[in-house]
Amino acid sequence: MATDHWAALAAAVAGSRKGTRGCDDAVAVEQWRHGRSVWLIAACGDGAGSASAGAVGSQVAVAAAVAACREALESRSQRTARRDRGLDGAAVVQAAKQAVVAAAQARELPVRELATTLTCLVAGPGWTWIVQVGDGAAALWPQRARPGAWQIALWPARGEYANSTHFLSDDRVQWSERTMARAGAVALLTDGLLPLGLDLARQQAFSPFFEGLSAELRRAQPQQLLVHLQAFLASPRVAERTDDDVSLILAVRKSPGPRKATGHGDGHAAA
Amino acid sequence: MSQSTPFGAVEFAANPEPRCPCVLVLDCSASMAGQRLQELQKGLAQFREELLGDPLARKRVEVAVVTFGGSVKLACDFTTIEHFEPPRLQAEGLTPMGSAIATSLELLTARKQVYRGNGVSYYRPWVFMLTDGEPNDDWHAAIHLVRDVENSKQAAVFAVGVGEANFEVLRQIAVRQPLQLRGLMFREMFQWLSNSLKSVSHSATSEEVPLANPSGPEGWAKV
């Protein structure tokens, strides 16, 4: 039986200012199938540049968040699964924080040295759920919205200043969650890409950015695009607007049904 | 592949750069006349050059210059480094330091409102004050103003004394340890300031930007 699936792409690229220092961002994405349904689980994190092991923090946090989401989906009973509208934000944040604390202890470092943000998204057949700590962002195109009408799920949580935000390592983690409609396409980005994808003055998504990216993914195979996405993120066009690490997860829902004559024959490619 | 360069046509939001405001509050009282003011003037020119050479800092750092000598003057309102022309400094009169500080902080508050109104994000502003004497106006109000902005993290206020500057007073006004300029190392001081502003303007998600210690053996300052 043919089902929905997602075509997904993820890349994290070190910022142009950093020279030999590596990328402190991390991305993770997977698909979880149950019966005829598929859930996309995606997370990105931005390890603080001021923390000595920010890269470890972001990697540990995104892996733990994705695992926690998968386990939450697996453990739902049939009955609750039909009624629920998203996952438990507190539980996912807690799982990610515990993983970061454990990684800090294993390295004998203070937890703040693994300071990281976290944006995590689960897109199911009926809803899209997002939980966020700090200044990443998740954008989605609700499948019933007009084409190209992208929305930002949760506005990046920043302090007054451009270089202040909340981290998973904070004593009291400040997080927020939101459940939205079924998505036709989603994107997760860390703060390095915010000046490109968000219209800061109007406080809304800059849809041409997301539409330009997702249009490529609707056309082509993710495997073929990955190298181009990495090149795009490292390109001077992006670097002249930000010198921070940049990471992006992009996914479009590919529904079965009448295959369009695209000439690509890629209507059923899995991510 | 249907296109030669995938993602080549992706459009970006036309956002303004985040701003990193800095007010230079410069003592231009009569005692600054001569070599002190000349060196300060040279330092100011070098400050501009240093920041101009940095592609992000030149768009992000905004400088305003307030002078106090006889009266308090706004010698240069906030402008990005790209458009910053160091004002010609002239030494005259007494040292109204208290009202110069008040003016500078008001200027910052107004600037933040402009940023907010235009959807421009910004970094914590810096006030960098330089004096070779002591205030001759009522400066006690300035103590509370500086304490308030430091405690609420509305701005970071640095005080630098030159020559016979009254450090008793500077210590009362500034929450941070005032620094004493070694000799006339204005160039080194402005080099440090521009490097620090570069670091801040490049920072993304770090809470505190570590600054180089200006009072190290090679530094321009003594504490």
Tab-separated table of C-alpha atoms in Angstrom:
chain	number	residue	atom	x	y	z
A	1	MET	CA	0.000	0.000	0.000
A	2	ALA	CA	1.452	3.341	-0.990
A	3	THR	CA	1.861	5.849	1.826
A	4	ASP	CA	2.968	9.386	2.405
A	5	HIS	CA	6.605	9.908	2.969
A	6	TRP	CA	8.972	12.798	3.435
A	7	ALA	CA	11.865	13.835	1.281
A	8	ALA	CA	14.312	15.358	3.750
A	9	LEU	CA	17.658	17.125	3.624
A	10	ALA	CA	19.826	18.310	6.493
A	11	ALA	CA	23.142	20.135	6.608
A	12	ALA	CA	25.197	22.110	9.120
A	13	VAL	CA	28.078	24.256	7.898
A	14	ALA	CA	30.713	26.115	9.938
A	15	GLY	CA	30.509	29.887	9.818
A	16	SER	CA	32.854	31.836	7.616
A	17	ARG	CA	34.633	33.600	10.509
A	18	LYS	CA	35.716	30.472	12.281
A	19	GLY	CA	38.682	29.356	10.251
A	20	THR	CA	39.742	25.935	11.442
A	21	ARG	CA	37.306	25.846	14.309
A	22	GLY	CA	34.542	23.382	13.522
A	23	CYS	CA	30.810	23.761	13.361
A	24	ASP	CA	28.975	24.029	16.680
A	25	ASP	CA	25.567	23.391	15.111
A	26	ALA	CA	24.067	19.923	14.875
A	27	VAL	CA	21.142	18.496	12.908
A	28	ALA	CA	19.277	15.190	13.066
A	29	VAL	CA	16.321	13.923	11.067
A	30	GLU	CA	14.522	10.611	10.746
A	31	GLN	CA	11.197	9.143	9.699
A	32	TRP	CA	9.116	6.920	11.902
A	33	ARG	CA	6.542	4.671	10.292
A	34	HIS	CA	3.506	3.142	11.871
A	35	GLY	CA	1.032	1.296	9.723
A	36	ARG	CA	0.262	3.503	6.771
A	37	SER	CA	1.408	6.682	8.473
A	38	VAL	CA	4.779	8.323	8.657
A	39	TRP	CA	6.097	10.882	11.101
A	40	LEU	CA	9.005	13.153	10.402
A	41	ILE	CA	11.179	13.799	13.460
A	42	ALA	CA	13.763	16.564	13.115
A	43	ALA	CA	15.939	18.573	15.481
A	44	CYS	CA	18.634	21.200	15.238
A	45	GLY	CA	20.808	22.773	17.920
A	46	ASP	CA	23.290	25.626	18.060
A	47	GLY	CA	26.153	25.112	20.510
A	48	ALA	CA	27.129	28.417	22.076
A	49	GLY	CA	30.298	29.898	20.636
A	50	SER	CA	31.303	30.975	24.140
A	51	ALA	CA	31.099	27.409	25.445
A	52	SER	CA	34.158	25.188	25.051
A	53	ALA	CA	32.146	22.082	24.139
A	54	GLY	CA	29.129	23.667	22.447
A	55	ALA	CA	29.447	21.269	19.512
A	56	VAL	CA	29.162	18.294	21.844
A	57	GLY	CA	26.161	19.876	23.536
A	58	SER	CA	24.283	20.429	20.292
A	59	GLN	CA	24.989	16.916	18.986
A	60	VAL	CA	23.963	15.222	22.200
A	61	ALA	CA	20.847	17.377	22.528
A	62	VAL	CA	19.497	16.800	19.008
A	63	ALA	CA	20.151	13.046	19.165
A	64	ALA	CA	18.418	12.767	22.552
A	65	ALA	CA	15.474	14.913	21.442
A	66	VAL	CA	14.892	12.832	18.304
A	67	ALA	CA	15.132	9.597	20.317
A	68	ALA	CA	12.720	10.929	22.930
A	69	CYS	CA	10.191	11.867	20.230
A	70	ARG	CA	10.487	8.460	18.582
A	71	GLU	CA	10.018	6.686	21.910
A	72	ALA	CA	7.031	8.878	22.734
A	73	LEU	CA	5.417	7.953	19.407
A	74	GLU	CA	6.169	4.253	19.911
A	75	SER	CA	4.720	4.165	23.397
A	76	ARG	CA	1.394	5.757	22.535
A	77	SER	CA	-1.557	3.441	22.674
A	78	GLN	CA	-3.833	3.243	19.663
A	79	ARG	CA	-6.537	5.092	21.531
A	80	THR	CA	-4.479	8.066	22.673
A	81	ALA	CA	-2.762	8.218	19.322
A	82	ARG	CA	-6.024	9.021	17.633
A	83	ARG	CA	-6.851	11.878	19.964
A	84	ASP	CA	-3.523	13.448	20.781
A	85	ARG	CA	-2.304	16.733	19.400
A	86	GLY	CA	1.430	16.650	19.742
A	87	LEU	CA	3.936	15.276	22.223
A	88	ASP	CA	4.906	16.238	25.773
A	89	GLY	CA	7.261	19.211	25.493
A	90	ALA	CA	8.478	18.962	29.087
A	91	ALA	CA	9.472	15.324	28.573
A	92	VAL	CA	11.407	15.969	25.371
A	93	VAL	CA	13.228	18.987	26.836
A	94	GLN	CA	14.005	16.991	29.964
A	95	ALA	CA	15.412	14.081	27.949
A	96	ALA	CA	17.639	16.412	25.937
A	97	LYS	CA	18.804	18.253	29.044
A	98	GLN	CA	19.606	15.004	30.841
A	99	ALA	CA	21.688	13.860	27.903
A	100	VAL	CA	23.616	17.152	27.927
A	101	VAL	CA	24.174	16.958	31.696
A	102	ALA	CA	25.413	13.354	31.371
A	103	ALA	CA	27.781	14.326	28.555
A	104	ALA	CA	29.131	17.190	30.664
A	105	GLN	CA	29.699	14.882	33.629
A	106	ALA	CA	31.457	12.330	31.452
A	107	ARG	CA	33.834	15.081	30.326
A	108	GLU	CA	34.119	16.598	33.807
A	109	LEU	CA	32.948	19.939	32.464
A	110	PRO	CA	30.403	22.379	33.878
A	111	VAL	CA	27.088	21.973	32.036
A	112	ARG	CA	27.298	25.528	30.681
A	113	GLU	CA	30.344	24.516	28.622
A	114	LEU	CA	27.894	22.400	26.589
A	115	ALA	CA	25.417	25.268	26.197
A	116	THR	CA	23.162	24.714	23.200
A	117	THR	CA	19.809	25.742	21.809
A	118	LEU	CA	17.306	23.153	20.601
A	119	THR	CA	14.485	23.233	18.091
A	120	CYS	CA	12.633	19.951	17.595
A	121	LEU	CA	9.728	19.183	15.290
A	122	VAL	CA	7.466	16.180	14.769
A	123	ALA	CA	5.240	16.229	11.695
A	124	GLY	CA	2.545	13.573	11.704
A	125	PRO	CA	-0.433	12.771	9.499
A	126	GLY	CA	-2.742	15.133	11.402
A	127	TRP	CA	-0.584	17.693	13.147
A	128	THR	CA	2.842	19.268	13.448
A	129	TRP	CA	4.365	19.776	16.868
A	130	ILE	CA	7.329	21.957	17.730
A	131	VAL	CA	9.279	22.454	20.942
A	132	GLN	CA	11.973	25.098	21.218
A	133	VAL	CA	14.675	26.325	23.575
A	134	GLY	CA	16.494	29.469	22.485
A	135	ASP	CA	16.826	31.219	19.169
A	136	GLY	CA	16.440	28.571	16.491
A	137	ALA	CA	13.291	28.524	14.394
A	138	ALA	CA	10.939	26.062	12.750
A	139	ALA	CA	8.950	27.094	9.712
A	140	LEU	CA	6.180	25.182	8.050
A	141	TRP	CA	3.833	25.342	5.169
A	142	PRO	CA	0.459	24.004	6.306
A	143	GLN	CA	-0.812	21.779	3.542
A	144	ARG	CA	-4.153	23.547	3.438
A	145	ALA	CA	-2.638	27.027	3.241
A	146	ARG	CA	-2.217	28.768	-0.066
A	147	PRO	CA	0.970	27.758	-1.857
A	148	GLY	CA	4.016	29.463	-0.422
A	149	ALA	CA	2.323	30.735	2.748
A	150	TRP	CA	4.998	29.686	5.228
A	151	GLN	CA	4.619	30.269	8.944
A	152	ILE	CA	7.116	30.460	11.777
A	153	ALA	CA	6.014	28.090	14.525
A	154	LEU	CA	7.640	29.855	17.479
A	155	TRP	CA	9.464	33.152	17.196
A	156	PRO	CA	13.123	32.699	18.205
A	157	ALA	CA	13.450	33.340	21.935
A	158	ARG	CA	15.996	36.077	22.401
A	159	GLY	CA	16.845	38.452	25.164
A	160	GLU	CA	16.981	42.149	24.432
A	161	TYR	CA	20.277	41.804	22.625
A	162	ALA	CA	21.217	40.077	19.405
A	163	ASN	CA	23.753	37.902	21.208
A	164	SER	CA	21.668	36.737	24.144
A	165	THR	CA	19.350	33.741	24.208
A	166	HIS	CA	18.253	30.807	26.340
A	167	PHE	CA	20.102	27.515	26.471
A	168	LEU	CA	19.262	23.950	27.372
A	169	SER	CA	22.040	24.172	29.965
A	170	ASP	CA	20.341	26.999	31.889
A	171	ASP	CA	19.352	26.136	35.454
A	172	ARG	CA	15.727	26.716	34.634
A	173	VAL	CA	15.278	25.865	30.993
A	174	GLN	CA	12.905	28.251	29.242
A	175	TRP	CA	11.072	26.425	26.502
A	176	SER	CA	7.890	26.720	24.504
A	177	GLU	CA	5.860	24.349	22.380
A	178	ARG	CA	3.133	24.629	19.797
A	179	THR	CA	0.929	22.284	17.837
A	180	MET	CA	-0.014	23.318	14.319
A	181	ALA	CA	-1.815	21.894	11.326
A	182	ARG	CA	-0.684	19.063	9.072
A	183	ALA	CA	2.365	20.305	7.203
A	184	GLY	CA	3.137	19.943	3.524
A	185	ALA	CA	6.685	21.150	4.047
A	186	VAL	CA	8.817	22.075	7.038
A	187	ALA	CA	12.176	23.714	7.704
A	188	LEU	CA	14.321	24.027	10.833
A	189	LEU	CA	17.088	26.567	11.078
A	190	THR	CA	19.615	27.755	13.627
A	191	ASP	CA	20.108	31.449	14.326
A	192	GLY	CA	22.777	31.951	11.675
A	193	LEU	CA	20.092	31.668	9.003
A	194	LEU	CA	17.499	33.816	10.733
A	195	PRO	CA	18.521	37.041	8.954
A	196	LEU	CA	17.869	35.258	5.656
A	197	GLY	CA	14.681	33.363	6.364
A	198	LEU	CA	12.838	35.656	8.740
A	199	ASP	CA	11.402	39.065	8.041
A	200	LEU	CA	12.514	40.602	11.324
A	201	ALA	CA	10.644	43.867	10.893
A	202	ARG	CA	7.285	42.178	10.240
A	203	GLN	CA	8.014	39.236	12.554
A	204	GLN	CA	7.023	36.623	10.017
A	205	ALA	CA	8.527	34.015	7.734
A	206	PHE	CA	10.146	35.282	4.548
A	207	SER	CA	8.289	32.823	2.345
A	208	PRO	CA	10.367	33.215	-0.848
A	209	PHE	CA	13.359	31.832	1.079
A	210	PHE	CA	11.558	28.688	2.176
A	211	GLU	CA	9.639	28.305	-1.050
A	212	GLY	CA	12.830	28.596	-3.108
A	213	LEU	CA	14.427	25.838	-1.066
A	214	SER	CA	11.479	23.476	-0.917
A	215	ALA	CA	10.725	23.851	-4.625
A	216	GLU	CA	14.100	22.227	-5.363
A	217	LEU	CA	13.346	19.372	-3.031
A	218	ARG	CA	9.977	18.732	-4.655
A	219	ARG	CA	11.708	18.422	-7.985
A	220	ALA	CA	14.763	16.347	-7.202
A	221	GLN	CA	16.127	13.507	-5.104
A	222	PRO	CA	17.415	14.503	-1.668
A	223	GLN	CA	20.624	12.520	-2.163
A	224	GLN	CA	21.416	14.540	-5.256
A	225	LEU	CA	20.684	17.838	-3.550
A	226	LEU	CA	22.697	17.436	-0.370
A	227	VAL	CA	25.975	18.566	-1.851
A	228	HIS	CA	24.235	21.554	-3.400
A	229	LEU	CA	22.629	22.505	-0.098
A	230	GLN	CA	26.006	22.386	1.618
A	231	ALA	CA	27.507	24.504	-1.137
A	232	PHE	CA	24.632	26.956	-0.868
A	233	LEU	CA	25.074	27.308	2.907
A	234	ALA	CA	28.799	27.912	2.465
A	235	SER	CA	28.371	30.256	-0.505
A	236	PRO	CA	29.363	33.937	-0.428
A	237	ARG	CA	25.678	34.826	-0.853
A	238	VAL	CA	25.012	33.413	2.589
A	239	ALA	CA	28.378	34.319	4.131
A	240	GLU	CA	27.994	38.004	3.374
A	241	ARG	CA	24.855	38.093	5.470
A	242	THR	CA	26.072	36.029	8.410
A	243	ASP	CA	29.357	34.625	9.609
A	244	ASP	CA	27.758	32.326	12.151
A	245	ASP	CA	27.380	28.570	11.732
A	246	VAL	CA	24.376	27.852	9.544
A	247	SER	CA	22.242	24.761	9.557
A	248	LEU	CA	19.083	23.819	7.833
A	249	ILE	CA	16.737	20.880	7.802
A	250	LEU	CA	14.275	20.886	4.977
A	251	ALA	CA	11.541	18.335	4.300
A	252	VAL	CA	8.601	18.131	1.920
A	253	ARG	CA	5.764	15.665	2.151
A	254	LYS	CA	5.436	13.555	-0.937
A	255	SER	CA	2.009	12.040	-1.174
A	256	PRO	CA	1.208	9.100	-3.389
A	257	GLY	CA	-1.707	9.385	-5.734
A	258	PRO	CA	-1.604	10.363	-9.372
A	259	ARG	CA	1.981	10.624	-10.418
A	260	LYS	CA	2.666	13.821	-12.189
A	261	ALA	CA	4.579	13.691	-15.396
A	262	THR	CA	7.614	15.446	-13.961
A	263	GLY	CA	9.998	13.603	-16.186
A	264	HIS	CA	12.086	12.744	-13.111
A	265	GLY	CA	10.417	9.544	-12.074
A	266	ASP	CA	11.200	10.474	-8.485
A	267	GLY	CA	7.690	10.535	-7.107
A	268	HIS	CA	8.381	7.789	-4.607
A	269	ALA	CA	11.935	8.379	-3.559
A	270	ALA	CA	12.502	7.913	0.151
A	271	ALA	CA	14.681	10.313	2.086
B	1	MET	CA	18.902	17.582	-12.519
B	2	SER	CA	16.683	20.167	-14.066
B	3	GLN	CA	18.787	23.187	-13.083
B	4	SER	CA	22.496	23.716	-13.237
B	5	THR	CA	22.726	25.312	-9.774
B	6	PRO	CA	20.059	24.179	-7.341
B	7	PHE	CA	19.243	26.800	-4.687
B	8	GLY	CA	20.791	29.460	-6.913
B	9	ALA	CA	17.507	31.332	-7.092
B	10	VAL	CA	16.641	31.321	-3.390
B	11	GLU	CA	15.689	34.790	-2.195
B	12	PHE	CA	16.677	36.249	1.161
B	13	ALA	CA	14.789	38.581	3.449
B	14	ALA	CA	16.096	42.134	3.138
B	15	ASN	CA	16.883	42.511	6.815
B	16	PRO	CA	19.090	45.243	8.232
B	17	GLU	CA	22.233	44.150	10.068
B	18	PRO	CA	22.039	43.973	13.853
B	19	ARG	CA	23.636	47.061	15.365
B	20	CYS	CA	26.362	47.383	17.940
B	21	PRO	CA	26.086	50.919	19.345
B	22	CYS	CA	29.003	52.640	21.060
B	23	VAL	CA	29.106	56.167	22.495
B	24	LEU	CA	32.515	57.753	22.880
B	25	VAL	CA	32.333	60.340	25.647
B	26	LEU	CA	35.458	62.440	25.292
B	27	ASP	CA	36.878	65.029	27.643
B	28	CYS	CA	37.708	68.114	25.573
B	29	SER	CA	38.296	70.499	28.460
B	30	ALA	CA	41.149	73.002	28.298
B	31	SER	CA	43.589	70.650	30.020
B	32	MET	CA	43.357	68.270	27.051
B	33	ALA	CA	44.862	70.882	24.731
B	34	GLY	CA	48.080	70.096	22.941
B	35	GLN	CA	49.608	66.662	22.541
B	36	ARG	CA	46.852	64.844	24.429
B	37	LEU	CA	44.166	66.010	22.071
B	38	GLN	CA	46.375	65.410	19.027
B	39	GLU	CA	47.009	61.826	20.075
B	40	LEU	CA	43.323	61.338	20.841
B	41	GLN	CA	42.436	62.687	17.414
B	42	LYS	CA	44.886	60.267	15.770
B	43	GLY	CA	43.504	57.408	17.838
B	44	LEU	CA	39.996	58.242	16.682
B	45	ALA	CA	41.060	58.140	13.032
B	46	GLN	CA	42.722	54.786	13.580
B	47	PHE	CA	39.616	53.468	15.341
B	48	ARG	CA	37.634	54.236	12.205
B	49	GLU	CA	40.219	52.586	9.932
B	50	GLU	CA	40.354	49.428	12.033
B	51	LEU	CA	36.617	48.922	11.998
B	52	LEU	CA	36.265	49.936	8.370
B	53	GLY	CA	38.535	47.027	7.457
B	54	ASP	CA	36.116	44.524	8.937
B	55	PRO	CA	33.219	43.777	6.573
B	56	LEU	CA	30.680	42.990	9.288
B	57	ALA	CA	31.804	45.503	11.918
B	58	ARG	CA	31.643	48.339	9.390
B	59	LYS	CA	27.964	47.653	8.890
B	60	ARG	CA	27.118	46.768	12.471
B	61	VAL	CA	29.080	49.058	14.771
B	62	GLU	CA	27.450	52.452	15.234
B	63	VAL	CA	29.410	55.247	16.834
B	64	ALA	CA	28.296	58.485	18.430
B	65	VAL	CA	30.685	61.055	19.910
B	66	VAL	CA	29.767	63.247	22.864
B	67	THR	CA	32.359	65.800	23.963
B	68	PHE	CA	32.532	67.715	27.203
B	69	GLY	CA	34.680	70.841	27.399
B	70	GLY	CA	32.967	74.019	28.566
B	71	SER	CA	29.655	72.492	27.472
B	72	VAL	CA	28.370	69.089	26.420
B	73	LYS	CA	28.177	68.677	22.650
B	74	LEU	CA	26.922	65.934	20.408
B	75	ALA	CA	29.923	66.027	18.091
B	76	CYS	CA	28.627	63.125	16.006
B	77	ASP	CA	25.257	61.387	16.201
B	78	PHE	CA	24.984	57.613	15.766
B	79	THR	CA	26.245	56.441	12.427
B	80	THR	CA	27.637	53.182	11.108
B	81	ILE	CA	31.391	53.050	10.658
B	82	GLU	CA	30.919	53.217	6.896
B	83	HIS	CA	29.641	56.778	7.323
B	84	PHE	CA	31.616	57.817	10.397
B	85	GLU	CA	33.748	60.914	9.993
B	86	PRO	CA	35.746	61.513	13.194
B	87	PRO	CA	34.861	65.019	14.425
B	88	ARG	CA	37.582	67.649	14.821
B	89	LEU	CA	38.158	67.868	18.582
B	90	GLN	CA	38.808	71.230	20.227
B	91	ALA	CA	39.863	71.801	23.813
B	92	GLU	CA	38.096	74.481	25.819
B	93	GLY	CA	36.539	75.244	29.173
B	94	LEU	CA	35.796	73.117	32.206
B	95	THR	CA	34.706	69.507	32.639
B	96	PRO	CA	30.915	68.916	32.776
B	97	MET	CA	31.320	65.149	33.036
B	98	GLY	CA	28.089	64.496	34.918
B	99	SER	CA	25.844	65.958	32.257
B	100	ALA	CA	27.957	64.369	29.493
B	101	ILE	CA	27.181	60.940	30.975
B	102	ALA	CA	23.478	61.764	31.289
B	103	THR	CA	23.386	62.986	27.681
B	104	SER	CA	25.114	59.827	26.449
B	105	LEU	CA	22.701	57.509	28.209
B	106	GLU	CA	19.699	59.468	26.890
B	107	LEU	CA	21.168	59.194	23.424
B	108	LEU	CA	21.377	55.419	23.800
B	109	THR	CA	17.817	55.080	25.028
B	110	ALA	CA	16.574	57.042	22.013
B	111	ARG	CA	18.716	54.969	19.660
B	112	LYS	CA	17.336	51.702	21.003
B	113	GLN	CA	13.852	52.999	20.312
B	114	VAL	CA	14.799	53.690	16.715
B	115	TYR	CA	16.145	50.135	16.423
B	116	ARG	CA	13.018	48.619	17.901
B	117	GLY	CA	10.747	50.717	15.733
B	118	ASN	CA	12.548	49.444	12.655
B	119	GLY	CA	12.800	45.802	13.638
B	120	VAL	CA	16.579	46.032	13.951
B	121	SER	CA	18.174	43.772	16.545
B	122	TYR	CA	21.112	45.084	18.539
B	123	TYR	CA	23.883	44.222	20.942
B	124	ARG	CA	24.361	45.632	24.417
B	125	PRO	CA	25.547	49.225	23.911
B	126	TRP	CA	28.898	50.479	25.114
B	127	VAL	CA	29.679	53.836	26.655
B	128	PHE	CA	33.387	54.590	26.584
B	129	MET	CA	34.336	57.675	28.585
B	130	LEU	CA	37.708	59.312	28.625
B	131	THR	CA	38.852	62.129	30.936
B	132	ASP	CA	42.028	63.790	32.191
B	133	GLY	CA	40.445	65.640	35.091
B	134	GLU	CA	37.461	65.662	37.360
B	135	PRO	CA	33.889	66.825	36.893
B	136	ASN	CA	33.108	70.416	37.776
B	137	ASP	CA	29.346	69.943	37.499
B	138	ASP	CA	27.007	67.912	39.682
B	139	TRP	CA	28.056	64.364	38.920
B	140	HIS	CA	26.274	62.548	41.750
B	141	ALA	CA	23.220	61.883	39.605
B	142	ALA	CA	25.544	60.150	37.123
B	143	ILE	CA	26.488	57.581	39.776
B	144	HIS	CA	22.900	56.364	39.941
B	145	LEU	CA	22.385	56.511	36.190
B	146	VAL	CA	25.447	54.377	35.531
B	147	ARG	CA	24.583	51.940	38.298
B	148	ASP	CA	21.068	51.527	36.902
B	149	VAL	CA	22.140	50.838	33.340
B	150	GLU	CA	24.868	48.424	34.445
B	151	ASN	CA	22.606	46.518	36.834
B	152	SER	CA	19.856	46.184	34.254
B	153	LYS	CA	22.427	45.387	31.555
B	154	GLN	CA	21.154	48.267	29.429
B	155	ALA	CA	24.705	49.286	28.635
B	156	ALA	CA	28.306	48.633	29.571
B	157	VAL	CA	30.066	51.785	30.808
B	158	PHE	CA	33.853	51.993	30.678
B	159	ALA	CA	35.835	54.864	32.211
B	160	VAL	CA	39.399	55.636	31.233
B	161	GLY	CA	41.532	58.230	33.008
B	162	VAL	CA	44.450	60.065	31.405
B	163	GLY	CA	47.228	61.860	33.269
B	164	GLU	CA	45.954	63.541	36.397
B	165	ALA	CA	42.410	62.215	36.137
B	166	ASN	CA	40.656	61.939	39.484
B	167	PHE	CA	40.303	58.192	40.005
B	168	GLU	CA	38.455	58.632	43.278
B	169	VAL	CA	35.611	60.137	41.273
B	170	LEU	CA	35.873	57.645	38.392
B	171	ARG	CA	35.678	54.739	40.806
B	172	GLN	CA	32.479	56.165	42.237
B	173	ILE	CA	30.894	56.764	38.857
B	174	ALA	CA	31.855	53.581	37.025
B	175	VAL	CA	30.671	50.184	38.243
B	176	ARG	CA	33.523	48.615	36.297
B	177	GLN	CA	37.103	49.183	37.399
B	178	PRO	CA	38.267	52.433	35.792
B	179	LEU	CA	41.392	52.096	33.708
B	180	GLN	CA	44.358	54.418	33.652
B	181	LEU	CA	45.855	55.075	30.265
B	182	ARG	CA	49.579	54.400	30.117
B	183	GLY	CA	51.162	57.602	28.862
B	184	LEU	CA	49.309	58.649	25.708
B	185	MET	CA	48.631	55.187	24.313
B	186	PHE	CA	45.428	56.317	22.631
B	187	ARG	CA	46.178	54.308	19.515
B	188	GLU	CA	46.558	51.108	21.517
B	189	MET	CA	43.401	51.971	23.447
B	190	PHE	CA	41.365	52.454	20.300
B	191	GLN	CA	42.867	49.313	18.799
B	192	TRP	CA	41.595	47.410	21.828
B	193	LEU	CA	38.223	49.108	21.581
B	194	SER	CA	37.845	48.296	17.896
B	195	ASN	CA	38.942	44.690	18.442
B	196	SER	CA	36.453	44.352	21.266
B	197	LEU	CA	33.662	45.841	19.182
B	198	LYS	CA	34.579	43.512	16.325
B	199	SER	CA	34.245	40.538	18.669
B	200	VAL	CA	30.906	41.727	19.952
B	201	SER	CA	29.542	42.529	16.515
B	202	HIS	CA	30.528	39.069	15.275
B	203	SER	CA	29.086	37.227	18.227
B	204	ALA	CA	25.930	35.291	17.662
B	205	THR	CA	24.653	33.301	20.563
B	206	SER	CA	27.245	33.846	23.248
B	207	GLU	CA	26.113	35.407	26.484
B	208	GLU	CA	29.336	37.232	27.280
B	209	VAL	CA	32.061	38.085	24.832
B	210	PRO	CA	35.459	37.621	26.488
B	211	LEU	CA	37.533	40.790	26.131
B	212	ALA	CA	41.288	40.997	25.984
B	213	ASN	CA	42.710	42.348	29.228
B	214	PRO	CA	43.839	45.923	28.481
B	215	SER	CA	45.938	46.100	31.652
B	216	GLY	CA	48.252	43.197	30.824
B	217	PRO	CA	52.000	43.862	30.514
B	218	GLU	CA	51.611	44.848	26.856
B	219	GLY	CA	48.312	46.646	27.379
B	220	TRP	CA	47.471	50.315	27.173
B	221	ALA	CA	46.034	50.569	30.672
B	222	LYS	CA	46.879	50.285	34.337
B	223	VAL	CA	44.243	49.581	36.941
